[in-house]
Amino acid sequence: MGIPVGKLALYTALGGVRPSACLPITIDVGTNNEQLLQDEFYIGLRQRRATGQEYAGILHEFMTAVKQNYGEKVLVQFEDFANHNAFDLLAKYGTSHLVFNDDIQGTASVVLAGVIAALKLLGGELADHTFLFLGAGEAGTGIAELIALEMSKRAKVPLEETRKKIWLVDSKGLIVSSRKESLQHFKKPWAHEHEPIKDLLGAVKAIKPTILIGSSGVGRTFTKEVIEAMASFSEKPVIMALSNPTSQSECTAEDAYNWSKGRAIFASGSPFDPVEYEGKVFAPGQANNAYIFPGLGLGLVISGAIRVHDQMLLAASEVLAGQVTEENFKKGLIYPPFSNIRKISAQIAANVAAKAYDLGLASHLPRPQDLVKYAEGCMYSPIYRNYR
């Protein structure tokens, strides 16, 4: 229960969503953990995990009941579902309910914001860059898809074309078309023509990416050789080590700056202290989903949106990238300071709401004239009036 309670606390603290409008839920479908099944103090369901039709039935009953009880505009956030279930549930309910998966969409939106901000330091357009991912699960494929969508929107070329600028490496090596038959369905769009490559270093040398993104959950996989290779064909290699916690981060901030001779643009999923390299202090940015989901949630609520659309996620990313100042860039930051999060959330909410109105998905009519002001006015603040 700590997960949904904690997430909703952030919706309120960072996004100003009223606590009375939040309900934390955990769906217990049993466990296959023998130790827990034998533990007399285990408070969960003492039965094997439900799978297949039984699992789908439980989820369907829940989704139907939520909508019956709270109406069309209730926002359901999926969190911590296993890869295959997460994609299937999002595809199944995305067209009939207001649903959002933070592991897939929230992560993607915050990483895309970092990439858009990094373009100011790198120069060129999004489509001029080549991406390589280590990790092809929910986070990796979700980020890749949103980057491809943004690229397609900016360059006005089909999504199939922009996907070719993005390569993924999983536990078996580079995802290539000769592996297509054995791939899970969410990895198939990323299987491009190339000879098989077993390891990350080989993939980096062959693909020559300008942006390297880690979402593998395996620590220290961005080795000295990998970072040096990145720095050999890019003046400012972008290194995003997104896995949490710090022990599972693909590399540390210190490693990234030292091995690239202070040229890397670095961001991570875990917080790292500032790093000094040859007299210059670099402040590593943190690609934290909390930049996006509270504002996104507020925007959906204040517009009375009935569906979540990819265009809303792109709008949220663009707003977040636009909040990074020259001052931040000088320190090597590609995310704004967290101290401004309420203002950032209001801006994101306004832009998400604007997209909902533009796409005909908003039900709170008429459309407010000034959406930023409206978003700020709707935000809950835990400040009590003094009546004496």
Short mmCIF file of C-alpha atoms in Angstrom, two decimals:
data_model
loop_
_atom_site.label_atom_id
_atom_site.label_comp_id
_atom_site.label_asym_id
_atom_site.label_seq_id
_atom_site.Cartn_x
_atom_site.Cartn_y
_atom_site.Cartn_z
CA MET A 1 0.00 0.00 0.00
CA GLY A 2 2.98 2.31 0.44
CA ILE A 3 3.21 2.76 -3.34
CA PRO A 4 -0.31 4.10 -4.10
CA VAL A 5 -0.41 6.11 -0.86
CA GLY A 6 2.99 7.68 -1.65
CA LYS A 7 2.06 8.45 -5.27
CA LEU A 8 -1.20 10.15 -4.23
CA ALA A 9 0.68 12.18 -1.60
CA LEU A 10 2.82 13.50 -4.47
CA TYR A 11 -0.26 14.28 -6.59
CA THR A 12 -1.40 16.51 -3.71
CA ALA A 13 1.95 17.98 -2.61
CA LEU A 14 3.38 18.63 -6.08
CA GLY A 15 0.31 18.85 -8.30
CA GLY A 16 -2.27 20.30 -5.94
CA VAL A 17 -4.84 17.53 -6.49
CA ARG A 18 -7.29 17.55 -3.53
CA PRO A 19 -6.61 14.66 -1.10
CA SER A 20 -10.37 14.04 -0.83
CA ALA A 21 -10.36 13.19 -4.56
CA CYS A 22 -7.64 10.53 -4.16
CA LEU A 23 -8.13 6.84 -3.37
CA PRO A 24 -5.14 4.48 -2.97
CA ILE A 25 -5.82 0.91 -4.12
CA THR A 26 -3.75 -2.26 -4.24
CA ILE A 27 -5.15 -5.21 -6.19
CA ASP A 28 -4.13 -8.43 -4.44
CA VAL A 29 -4.09 -11.33 -6.90
CA GLY A 30 -2.23 -13.71 -4.58
CA THR A 31 1.47 -14.58 -4.42
CA ASN A 32 3.83 -17.33 -5.58
CA ASN A 33 6.29 -16.53 -2.78
CA GLU A 34 6.46 -19.74 -0.66
CA GLN A 35 7.85 -17.89 2.36
CA LEU A 36 4.87 -15.52 2.43
CA LEU A 37 2.35 -18.31 1.86
CA GLN A 38 3.74 -20.13 4.92
CA ASP A 39 4.02 -16.99 7.09
CA GLU A 40 1.23 -16.92 9.68
CA PHE A 41 1.48 -13.12 9.90
CA TYR A 42 1.12 -12.57 6.13
CA ILE A 43 -1.88 -10.26 5.66
CA GLY A 44 -2.29 -10.75 1.89
CA LEU A 45 -4.32 -13.41 0.09
CA ARG A 46 -2.92 -16.86 0.89
CA GLN A 47 -3.21 -18.29 -2.59
CA ARG A 48 -1.20 -18.65 -5.78
CA ARG A 49 -1.19 -15.67 -8.14
CA ALA A 50 -4.13 -15.44 -10.49
CA THR A 51 -3.07 -15.50 -14.16
CA GLY A 52 -4.62 -15.60 -17.62
CA GLN A 53 -8.40 -15.38 -17.84
CA GLU A 54 -8.86 -15.24 -14.06
CA TYR A 55 -6.47 -12.27 -13.77
CA ALA A 56 -8.08 -10.46 -16.72
CA GLY A 57 -11.51 -11.06 -15.14
CA ILE A 58 -10.50 -9.51 -11.79
CA LEU A 59 -9.04 -6.43 -13.52
CA HIS A 60 -12.08 -6.07 -15.76
CA GLU A 61 -14.44 -6.27 -12.79
CA PHE A 62 -12.39 -3.59 -11.04
CA MET A 63 -12.23 -1.24 -14.05
CA THR A 64 -15.97 -1.59 -14.66
CA ALA A 65 -16.81 -0.95 -11.00
CA VAL A 66 -14.55 2.13 -10.81
CA LYS A 67 -16.30 3.69 -13.79
CA GLN A 68 -19.78 2.78 -12.51
CA ASN A 69 -19.06 4.28 -9.10
CA TYR A 70 -17.09 7.39 -10.05
CA GLY A 71 -18.11 8.08 -13.63
CA GLU A 72 -16.33 8.58 -16.95
CA LYS A 73 -13.81 11.12 -15.60
CA VAL A 74 -12.16 9.05 -12.88
CA LEU A 75 -8.42 8.82 -13.53
CA VAL A 76 -6.89 5.38 -12.91
CA GLN A 77 -3.10 5.28 -12.66
CA PHE A 78 -1.48 1.87 -13.15
CA GLU A 79 1.76 1.40 -11.22
CA ASP A 80 4.22 -1.50 -10.88
CA PHE A 81 2.41 -3.97 -13.15
CA ALA A 82 4.60 -6.64 -14.80
CA ASN A 83 5.74 -5.82 -18.36
CA HIS A 84 3.31 -8.00 -20.32
CA ASN A 85 0.32 -7.05 -18.13
CA ALA A 86 1.17 -3.33 -18.20
CA PHE A 87 1.14 -3.06 -22.00
CA ASP A 88 -1.95 -5.25 -22.39
CA LEU A 89 -3.96 -3.30 -19.77
CA LEU A 90 -2.99 0.06 -21.26
CA ALA A 91 -3.95 -1.10 -24.77
CA LYS A 92 -7.20 -2.64 -23.53
CA TYR A 93 -8.49 0.20 -21.33
CA GLY A 94 -6.83 3.22 -22.98
CA THR A 95 -9.71 3.51 -25.45
CA SER A 96 -12.56 3.12 -22.94
CA HIS A 97 -11.27 4.60 -19.66
CA LEU A 98 -9.16 7.53 -18.45
CA VAL A 99 -6.04 5.49 -17.67
CA PHE A 100 -2.34 6.23 -17.41
CA ASN A 101 0.65 3.99 -16.65
CA ASP A 102 3.40 5.95 -14.93
CA ASP A 103 6.09 3.29 -15.53
CA ILE A 104 5.50 3.44 -19.28
CA GLN A 105 4.12 6.93 -19.99
CA GLY A 106 5.35 9.02 -17.04
CA THR A 107 8.93 7.81 -17.40
CA ALA A 108 8.78 8.36 -21.16
CA SER A 109 7.50 11.90 -20.79
CA VAL A 110 10.14 12.97 -18.26
CA VAL A 111 13.00 11.44 -20.30
CA LEU A 112 11.73 13.05 -23.51
CA ALA A 113 11.74 16.41 -21.66
CA GLY A 114 15.42 15.88 -20.76
CA VAL A 115 16.24 15.00 -24.37
CA ILE A 116 14.42 18.09 -25.72
CA ALA A 117 16.25 20.29 -23.19
CA ALA A 118 19.59 18.65 -24.09
CA LEU A 119 19.08 19.69 -27.73
CA LYS A 120 19.82 23.29 -26.64
CA LEU A 121 23.30 22.12 -25.59
CA LEU A 122 23.77 19.65 -28.45
CA GLY A 123 22.39 21.70 -31.31
CA GLY A 124 20.51 20.25 -34.26
CA GLU A 125 17.03 18.78 -34.46
CA LEU A 126 15.71 15.72 -32.64
CA ALA A 127 15.76 13.72 -35.90
CA ASP A 128 19.50 14.48 -36.35
CA HIS A 129 20.31 12.28 -33.34
CA THR A 130 20.65 8.54 -32.92
CA PHE A 131 19.47 6.82 -29.74
CA LEU A 132 20.62 3.61 -28.12
CA PHE A 133 18.81 2.06 -25.18
CA LEU A 134 20.06 -0.52 -22.73
CA GLY A 135 16.88 -2.21 -21.48
CA ALA A 136 13.78 -2.97 -23.55
CA GLY A 137 11.08 -3.41 -20.91
CA GLU A 138 8.19 -1.08 -20.03
CA ALA A 139 10.39 1.97 -19.45
CA GLY A 140 12.77 1.48 -22.42
CA THR A 141 10.12 0.81 -25.07
CA GLY A 142 7.79 3.47 -23.61
CA ILE A 143 10.52 6.15 -23.79
CA ALA A 144 11.57 5.04 -27.28
CA GLU A 145 8.00 5.27 -28.59
CA LEU A 146 7.42 8.77 -27.18
CA ILE A 147 10.75 10.04 -28.60
CA ALA A 148 9.79 8.57 -32.00
CA LEU A 149 6.37 10.29 -31.78
CA GLU A 150 7.93 13.67 -30.97
CA MET A 151 10.46 13.21 -33.79
CA SER A 152 7.66 12.33 -36.21
CA LYS A 153 5.65 15.39 -35.11
CA ARG A 154 8.61 17.78 -35.49
CA ALA A 155 10.10 16.40 -38.71
CA LYS A 156 6.67 15.60 -40.24
CA VAL A 157 7.75 12.10 -41.23
CA PRO A 158 5.94 8.78 -40.53
CA LEU A 159 6.46 7.08 -37.16
CA GLU A 160 7.88 3.98 -38.92
CA GLU A 161 10.70 6.18 -40.25
CA THR A 162 11.57 7.89 -36.95
CA ARG A 163 11.67 4.54 -35.11
CA LYS A 164 14.68 3.64 -37.26
CA LYS A 165 16.75 6.31 -35.43
CA ILE A 166 16.25 4.39 -32.18
CA TRP A 167 17.98 1.11 -31.28
CA LEU A 168 17.44 -1.10 -28.23
CA VAL A 169 19.69 -3.64 -26.50
CA ASP A 170 18.11 -6.26 -24.22
CA SER A 171 19.65 -9.16 -22.26
CA LYS A 172 20.29 -11.06 -25.52
CA GLY A 173 21.98 -8.14 -27.33
CA LEU A 174 20.93 -5.66 -30.01
CA ILE A 175 17.30 -6.05 -31.09
CA VAL A 176 17.52 -6.80 -34.82
CA SER A 177 15.09 -8.11 -37.43
CA SER A 178 16.60 -11.61 -37.47
CA ARG A 179 15.34 -11.98 -33.86
CA LYS A 180 11.78 -10.83 -34.69
CA GLU A 181 10.11 -14.24 -34.34
CA SER A 182 11.22 -14.74 -30.73
CA LEU A 183 10.58 -11.16 -29.52
CA GLN A 184 7.78 -10.04 -27.18
CA HIS A 185 5.21 -7.97 -29.10
CA PHE A 186 6.25 -4.62 -27.55
CA LYS A 187 9.87 -5.09 -28.74
CA LYS A 188 8.99 -5.90 -32.39
CA PRO A 189 8.74 -2.28 -33.69
CA TRP A 190 12.40 -1.81 -32.66
CA ALA A 191 13.82 -4.76 -34.59
CA HIS A 192 15.80 -3.09 -37.42
CA GLU A 193 18.05 -4.52 -40.13
CA HIS A 194 21.55 -5.13 -38.71
CA GLU A 195 23.83 -8.05 -38.03
CA PRO A 196 23.38 -9.45 -34.49
CA ILE A 197 25.53 -7.87 -31.76
CA LYS A 198 25.74 -9.54 -28.37
CA ASP A 199 27.00 -6.77 -26.08
CA LEU A 200 26.40 -3.08 -25.37
CA LEU A 201 29.95 -1.94 -26.23
CA GLY A 202 29.71 -3.62 -29.64
CA ALA A 203 26.33 -1.96 -30.22
CA VAL A 204 27.67 1.50 -29.23
CA LYS A 205 30.61 1.13 -31.65
CA ALA A 206 28.37 -0.06 -34.51
CA ILE A 207 25.39 2.29 -34.07
CA LYS A 208 27.41 5.37 -32.93
CA PRO A 209 24.57 6.91 -30.89
CA THR A 210 24.65 10.52 -29.71
CA ILE A 211 22.26 9.70 -26.85
CA LEU A 212 22.62 6.63 -24.61
CA ILE A 213 19.73 5.75 -22.30
CA GLY A 214 19.82 3.06 -19.61
CA SER A 215 16.65 1.48 -18.22
CA SER A 216 17.98 -2.01 -17.59
CA GLY A 217 17.85 -2.18 -13.79
CA VAL A 218 21.42 -3.54 -13.89
CA GLY A 219 24.12 -1.47 -12.19
CA ARG A 220 27.48 -0.42 -13.66
CA THR A 221 26.66 -1.51 -17.21
CA PHE A 222 27.85 1.79 -18.72
CA THR A 223 31.51 0.87 -18.36
CA LYS A 224 34.56 3.09 -18.93
CA GLU A 225 34.89 1.62 -22.47
CA VAL A 226 31.23 2.39 -23.27
CA ILE A 227 31.45 6.03 -22.09
CA GLU A 228 34.80 6.55 -23.84
CA ALA A 229 33.34 5.14 -27.06
CA MET A 230 30.36 7.53 -26.75
CA ALA A 231 32.76 10.46 -26.22
CA SER A 232 34.90 9.42 -29.22
CA PHE A 233 32.23 10.23 -31.82
CA SER A 234 30.19 12.88 -30.01
CA GLU A 235 31.39 16.23 -28.71
CA LYS A 236 28.72 16.20 -25.97
CA PRO A 237 27.48 12.64 -25.43
CA VAL A 238 24.15 12.47 -23.59
CA ILE A 239 24.24 9.74 -20.94
CA MET A 240 21.00 8.97 -19.10
CA ALA A 241 21.41 6.28 -16.42
CA LEU A 242 17.81 5.90 -15.32
CA SER A 243 17.71 2.75 -13.21
CA ASN A 244 16.90 2.99 -9.48
CA PRO A 245 18.16 2.80 -6.75
CA THR A 246 21.71 4.19 -6.93
CA SER A 247 23.25 0.68 -6.72
CA GLN A 248 21.41 -0.24 -9.94
CA SER A 249 22.25 2.95 -11.82
CA GLU A 250 24.05 2.11 -15.10
CA CYS A 251 26.88 4.44 -14.05
CA THR A 252 27.51 7.17 -11.49
CA ALA A 253 27.65 10.89 -12.28
CA GLU A 254 31.34 10.89 -11.37
CA ASP A 255 32.07 8.07 -13.83
CA ALA A 256 30.18 9.79 -16.65
CA TYR A 257 32.02 13.12 -16.19
CA ASN A 258 35.46 11.61 -15.56
CA TRP A 259 35.40 9.08 -18.40
CA SER A 260 34.05 11.63 -20.91
CA LYS A 261 36.61 14.23 -19.74
CA GLY A 262 33.84 16.52 -18.49
CA ARG A 263 31.99 16.56 -21.85
CA ALA A 264 28.99 14.35 -21.00
CA ILE A 265 25.49 15.73 -20.50
CA PHE A 266 24.37 13.45 -17.69
CA ALA A 267 21.04 12.73 -15.99
CA SER A 268 20.02 9.83 -13.79
CA GLY A 269 17.03 8.18 -12.16
CA SER A 270 18.71 8.27 -8.73
CA PRO A 271 20.02 11.46 -7.11
CA PHE A 272 23.79 12.11 -7.33
CA ASP A 273 25.83 14.85 -5.64
CA PRO A 274 27.53 17.55 -7.76
CA VAL A 275 30.82 16.46 -9.33
CA GLU A 276 33.95 18.57 -9.75
CA TYR A 277 36.07 17.89 -12.84
CA GLU A 278 39.16 20.01 -13.59
CA GLY A 279 37.84 22.94 -11.56
CA LYS A 280 34.33 22.91 -13.05
CA VAL A 281 31.36 21.79 -10.96
CA PHE A 282 28.68 19.74 -12.72
CA ALA A 283 25.25 19.29 -11.14
CA PRO A 284 23.68 16.06 -12.46
CA GLY A 285 19.96 16.29 -13.23
CA GLN A 286 17.47 13.73 -11.97
CA ALA A 287 14.91 12.35 -14.43
CA ASN A 288 12.19 11.93 -11.84
CA ASN A 289 8.62 11.03 -12.85
CA ALA A 290 7.40 13.40 -10.12
CA TYR A 291 8.13 16.25 -12.57
CA ILE A 292 5.35 14.99 -14.85
CA PHE A 293 2.57 12.89 -13.33
CA PRO A 294 1.23 15.38 -10.73
CA GLY A 295 0.80 18.11 -13.35
CA LEU A 296 -0.57 15.65 -15.88
CA GLY A 297 -3.13 14.40 -13.34
CA LEU A 298 -4.17 17.95 -12.45
CA GLY A 299 -4.55 18.87 -16.14
CA LEU A 300 -6.78 15.85 -16.78
CA VAL A 301 -8.93 16.60 -13.72
CA ILE A 302 -9.42 20.34 -14.33
CA SER A 303 -10.38 19.83 -17.98
CA GLY A 304 -12.69 16.91 -17.19
CA ALA A 305 -10.76 14.82 -19.74
CA ILE A 306 -12.23 11.43 -20.62
CA ARG A 307 -9.11 9.87 -22.24
CA VAL A 308 -5.32 10.22 -22.02
CA HIS A 309 -3.77 10.93 -25.44
CA ASP A 310 -0.08 10.72 -26.44
CA GLN A 311 -0.27 14.38 -27.53
CA MET A 312 -0.87 15.30 -23.86
CA LEU A 313 2.35 13.52 -22.84
CA LEU A 314 4.28 15.33 -25.60
CA ALA A 315 2.80 18.65 -24.39
CA ALA A 316 3.90 17.87 -20.81
CA SER A 317 7.45 17.05 -21.99
CA GLU A 318 7.74 20.26 -24.02
CA VAL A 319 6.60 22.38 -21.06
CA LEU A 320 9.06 20.73 -18.68
CA ALA A 321 11.95 21.18 -21.15
CA GLY A 322 10.97 24.85 -21.52
CA GLN A 323 11.41 25.41 -17.76
CA VAL A 324 15.19 24.84 -17.91
CA THR A 325 16.97 28.21 -17.73
CA GLU A 326 20.34 29.35 -19.13
CA GLU A 327 21.62 29.27 -15.56
CA ASN A 328 20.65 25.57 -15.28
CA PHE A 329 22.27 24.75 -18.63
CA LYS A 330 25.57 26.30 -17.52
CA LYS A 331 25.71 23.78 -14.67
CA GLY A 332 25.03 20.95 -17.13
CA LEU A 333 21.44 20.51 -15.93
CA ILE A 334 18.73 19.35 -18.34
CA TYR A 335 15.95 19.51 -15.72
CA PRO A 336 14.75 22.54 -13.75
CA PRO A 337 15.25 22.67 -9.96
CA PHE A 338 12.63 20.76 -7.99
CA SER A 339 11.99 23.77 -5.75
CA ASN A 340 9.76 25.23 -8.52
CA ILE A 341 7.67 22.08 -8.85
CA ARG A 342 4.26 23.64 -8.03
CA LYS A 343 4.74 26.28 -10.74
CA ILE A 344 5.97 23.64 -13.19
CA SER A 345 2.95 21.42 -12.38
CA ALA A 346 0.56 24.33 -13.02
CA GLN A 347 2.21 24.97 -16.43
CA ILE A 348 2.05 21.26 -17.32
CA ALA A 349 -1.59 21.04 -16.17
CA ALA A 350 -2.52 24.05 -18.32
CA ASN A 351 -0.89 22.57 -21.42
CA VAL A 352 -2.34 19.10 -20.86
CA ALA A 353 -5.79 20.67 -20.38
CA ALA A 354 -5.29 22.75 -23.57
CA LYS A 355 -4.56 19.53 -25.49
CA ALA A 356 -7.68 17.89 -23.99
CA TYR A 357 -9.79 20.83 -25.24
CA ASP A 358 -8.07 20.85 -28.66
CA LEU A 359 -8.67 17.11 -29.13
CA GLY A 360 -12.30 17.32 -28.04
CA LEU A 361 -11.62 15.15 -24.99
CA ALA A 362 -12.46 17.76 -22.30
CA SER A 363 -15.89 17.84 -20.67
CA HIS A 364 -15.56 20.92 -18.41
CA LEU A 365 -17.05 23.62 -20.63
CA PRO A 366 -16.71 26.41 -21.53
CA ARG A 367 -12.93 26.36 -21.88
CA PRO A 368 -11.31 28.77 -19.38
CA GLN A 369 -9.65 31.81 -20.98
CA ASP A 370 -6.40 31.59 -19.01
CA LEU A 371 -5.61 27.93 -18.32
CA VAL A 372 -2.48 28.61 -16.23
CA LYS A 373 -4.44 30.89 -13.91
CA TYR A 374 -7.27 28.38 -13.83
CA ALA A 375 -4.85 25.52 -12.97
CA GLU A 376 -3.27 27.57 -10.17
CA GLY A 377 -6.73 28.43 -8.84
CA CYS A 378 -7.71 24.74 -8.76
CA MET A 379 -4.60 23.66 -6.83
CA TYR A 380 -5.09 22.49 -3.26
CA SER A 381 -2.80 24.08 -0.69
CA PRO A 382 -2.54 22.77 2.87
CA ILE A 383 -2.74 26.28 4.29
CA TYR A 384 -5.43 26.96 6.88
CA ARG A 385 -7.10 30.33 7.25
CA ASN A 386 -6.61 32.10 10.51
CA TYR A 387 -10.06 33.03 11.81
CA ARG A 388 -8.93 34.93 14.91
#
